XYZ file of C-alpha atoms in Angstrom:
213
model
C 0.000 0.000 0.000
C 0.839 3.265 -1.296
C 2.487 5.807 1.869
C 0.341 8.188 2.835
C 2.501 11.255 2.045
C 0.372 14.317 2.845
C -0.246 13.241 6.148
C 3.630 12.144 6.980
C 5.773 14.678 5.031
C 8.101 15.433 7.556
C 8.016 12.699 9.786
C 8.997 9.984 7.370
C 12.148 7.846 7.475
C 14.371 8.468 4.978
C 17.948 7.860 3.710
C 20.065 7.788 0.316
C 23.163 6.771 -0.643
C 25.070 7.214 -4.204
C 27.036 10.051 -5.744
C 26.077 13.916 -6.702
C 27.704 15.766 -9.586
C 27.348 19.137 -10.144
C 28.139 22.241 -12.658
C 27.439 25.431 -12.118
C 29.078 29.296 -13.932
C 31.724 29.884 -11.695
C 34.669 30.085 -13.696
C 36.789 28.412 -11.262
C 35.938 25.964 -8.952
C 33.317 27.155 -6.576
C 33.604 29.050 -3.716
C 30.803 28.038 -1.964
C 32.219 24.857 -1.015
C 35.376 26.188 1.245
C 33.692 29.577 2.347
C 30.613 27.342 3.244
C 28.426 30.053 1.275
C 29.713 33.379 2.781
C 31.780 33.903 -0.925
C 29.745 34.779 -3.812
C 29.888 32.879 -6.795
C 32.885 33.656 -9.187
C 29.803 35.544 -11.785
C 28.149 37.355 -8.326
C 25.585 34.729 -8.825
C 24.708 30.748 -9.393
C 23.223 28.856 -11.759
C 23.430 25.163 -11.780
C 22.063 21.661 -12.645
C 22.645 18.808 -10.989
C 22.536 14.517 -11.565
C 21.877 12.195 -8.105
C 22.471 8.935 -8.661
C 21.064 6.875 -5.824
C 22.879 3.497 -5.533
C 20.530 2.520 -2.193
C 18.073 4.312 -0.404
C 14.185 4.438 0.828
C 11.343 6.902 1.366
C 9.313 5.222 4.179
C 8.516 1.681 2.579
C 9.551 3.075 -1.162
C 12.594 1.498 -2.529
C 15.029 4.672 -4.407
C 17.506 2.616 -5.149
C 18.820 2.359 -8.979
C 16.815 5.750 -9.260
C 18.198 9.191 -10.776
C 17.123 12.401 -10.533
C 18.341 15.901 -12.003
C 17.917 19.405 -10.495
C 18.435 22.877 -11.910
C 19.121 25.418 -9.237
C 19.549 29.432 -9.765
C 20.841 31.554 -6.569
C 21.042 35.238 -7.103
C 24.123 35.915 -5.011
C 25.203 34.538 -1.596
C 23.781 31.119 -0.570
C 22.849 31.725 2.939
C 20.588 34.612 1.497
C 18.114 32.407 -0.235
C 16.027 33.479 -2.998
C 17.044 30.459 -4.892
C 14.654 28.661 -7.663
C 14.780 25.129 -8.418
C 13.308 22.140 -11.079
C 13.637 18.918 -10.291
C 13.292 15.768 -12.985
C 12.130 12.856 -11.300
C 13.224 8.974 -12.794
C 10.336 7.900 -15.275
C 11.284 4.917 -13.657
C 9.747 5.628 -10.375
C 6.865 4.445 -8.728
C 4.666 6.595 -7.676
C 5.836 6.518 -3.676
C 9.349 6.953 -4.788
C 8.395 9.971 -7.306
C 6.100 11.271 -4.224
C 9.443 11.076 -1.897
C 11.879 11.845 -3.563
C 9.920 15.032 -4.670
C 9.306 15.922 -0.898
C 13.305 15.013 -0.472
C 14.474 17.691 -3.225
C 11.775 20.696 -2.182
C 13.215 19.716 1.911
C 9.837 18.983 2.724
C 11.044 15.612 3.735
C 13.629 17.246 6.255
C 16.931 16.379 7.496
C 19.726 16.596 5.262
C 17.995 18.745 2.036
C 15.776 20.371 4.478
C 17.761 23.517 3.906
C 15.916 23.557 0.216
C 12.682 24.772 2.077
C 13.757 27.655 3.781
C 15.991 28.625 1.202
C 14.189 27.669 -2.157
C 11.449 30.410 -2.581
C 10.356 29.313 -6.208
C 10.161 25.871 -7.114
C 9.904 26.041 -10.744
C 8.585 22.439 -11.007
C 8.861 18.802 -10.901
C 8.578 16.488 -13.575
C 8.985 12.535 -14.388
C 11.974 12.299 -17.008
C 14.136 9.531 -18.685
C 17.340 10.569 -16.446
C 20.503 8.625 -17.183
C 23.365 8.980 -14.753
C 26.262 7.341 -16.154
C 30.311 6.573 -15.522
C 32.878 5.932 -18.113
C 36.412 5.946 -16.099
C 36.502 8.706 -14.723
C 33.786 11.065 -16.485
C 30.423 10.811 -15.283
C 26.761 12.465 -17.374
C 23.412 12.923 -16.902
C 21.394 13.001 -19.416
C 17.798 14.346 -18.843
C 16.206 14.323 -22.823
C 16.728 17.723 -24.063
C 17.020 19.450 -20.935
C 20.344 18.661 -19.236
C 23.162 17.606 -21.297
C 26.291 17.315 -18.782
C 29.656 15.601 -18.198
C 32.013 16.288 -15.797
C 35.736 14.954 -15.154
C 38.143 15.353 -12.308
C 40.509 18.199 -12.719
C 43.937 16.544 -13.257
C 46.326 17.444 -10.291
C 50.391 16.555 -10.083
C 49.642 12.771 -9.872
C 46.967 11.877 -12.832
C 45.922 9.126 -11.006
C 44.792 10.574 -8.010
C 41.673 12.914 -7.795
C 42.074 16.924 -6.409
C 39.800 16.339 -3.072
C 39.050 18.947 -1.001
C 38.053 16.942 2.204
C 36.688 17.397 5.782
C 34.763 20.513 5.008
C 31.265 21.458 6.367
C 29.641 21.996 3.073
C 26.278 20.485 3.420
C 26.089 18.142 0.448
C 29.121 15.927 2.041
C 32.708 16.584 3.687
C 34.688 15.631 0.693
C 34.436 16.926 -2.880
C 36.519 16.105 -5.880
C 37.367 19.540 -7.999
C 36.271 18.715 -11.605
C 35.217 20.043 -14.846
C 32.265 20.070 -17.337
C 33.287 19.049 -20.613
C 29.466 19.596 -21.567
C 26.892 21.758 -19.488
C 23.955 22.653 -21.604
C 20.679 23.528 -19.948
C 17.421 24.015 -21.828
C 14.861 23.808 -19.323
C 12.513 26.250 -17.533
C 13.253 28.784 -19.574
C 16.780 29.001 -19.083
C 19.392 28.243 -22.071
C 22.653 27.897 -20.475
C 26.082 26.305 -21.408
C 28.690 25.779 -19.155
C 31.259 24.055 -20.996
C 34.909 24.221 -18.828
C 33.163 25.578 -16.355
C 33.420 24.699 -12.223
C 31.519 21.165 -11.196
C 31.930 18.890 -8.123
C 31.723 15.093 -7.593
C 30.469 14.104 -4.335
C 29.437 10.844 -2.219
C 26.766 11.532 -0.710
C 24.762 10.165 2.376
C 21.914 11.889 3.403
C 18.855 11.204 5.825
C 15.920 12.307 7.491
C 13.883 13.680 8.806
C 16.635 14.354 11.501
């Protein structure tokens, strides 16, 4: 039986586990994730998309694992300020608990770890059930969300090629350690917004979040 989700949001169990990548303008890698927010973004402001791929993870009694979702985010300046807007597309996958929680995960509804996303989202531009493909091919990792989001991202290459640039035990709220990477491809055609962000800043992150505490 379906989870009631009106009546829980908020109170539900919740937990995932898997890997975040992320691109956004800045036109070196971000500030945000050393000054914890209290830098502006390289451009004075942020625009973004994201890919989640969720390798295990629930909603109540909904399975997310195998699941993938992509987000575009726009902050006007400094993150801690709010004001942001944010789109979220949902696995076509899904079933319709796991679409209902993972949407209540990504608008913080769902509290705990993306809980921020409610106080400081003030526009959620929508939600909507997409064919999102989160893949990995050595080192580079896309999303591809049909026309929408067109993204892949590599590790920037540091002294030793073999070994990621990690910036590690920090307090930035997605996770503590972030590899410093690249987009070779960042297009954007969603929502109204037509952005490219080829060469531009993007992070790879593990990521293990909960709720609602």
């Amino acid at each position: 039986m379906a989870l009631d989700q009106n009546a829980t949001v908020g109170t539900v169990p919740w937990a995932i586990k898997g890997e975040l990548i992320l691109n956004c303008n800045c036109t070196i890698f971000c500030p945000c994730v050393v000054s914890l927010g209290k830098h502006a973004p390289t451009e004075g402001y942020c625009q973004a998309w994201a890919g989640i791929r969720i390798d295990s993870g629930h909603y109540g009694d909904a399975d997310l694992g195998g699941l993938n979702v992509g987000l575009v985010l726009e902050i006007p300046g400094l993150m801690a300020r709010g004001n942001w807007k944010a789109a979220a597309y949902i696995d076509e996958r899904a079933s319709d608990a796991a679409y209902d929680g993972l949407l209540n995960i990504f608008t913080g509804k769902a509290r705990g770890t993306t809980g921020l996303f409610k106080v400081l989202v003030s526009e959620f531009l929508g939600a909507e059930r997409a064919p999102v493909v989160f893949e990995t091919e050595g080192k580079a990792r896309r999303l591809m969300v049909g026309k929408a989001i067109q993204g892949e991202v590599v590790p920037v290459v540091g002294k030793d090629p073999d070994t990621d640039i990690v910036v590690t035990n920090t307090g930035y709220w997605m996770g503590p350690d972030i590899t410093v990477a690249t987009a070779n491809k960042g297009r954007v055609r969603a929502f109204g917004r037509v952005w490219d962000f080829d060469g531009r800043s993007a992070e790879i992150c593990q990521i293990d979040w909960h709720g609602p505490q």
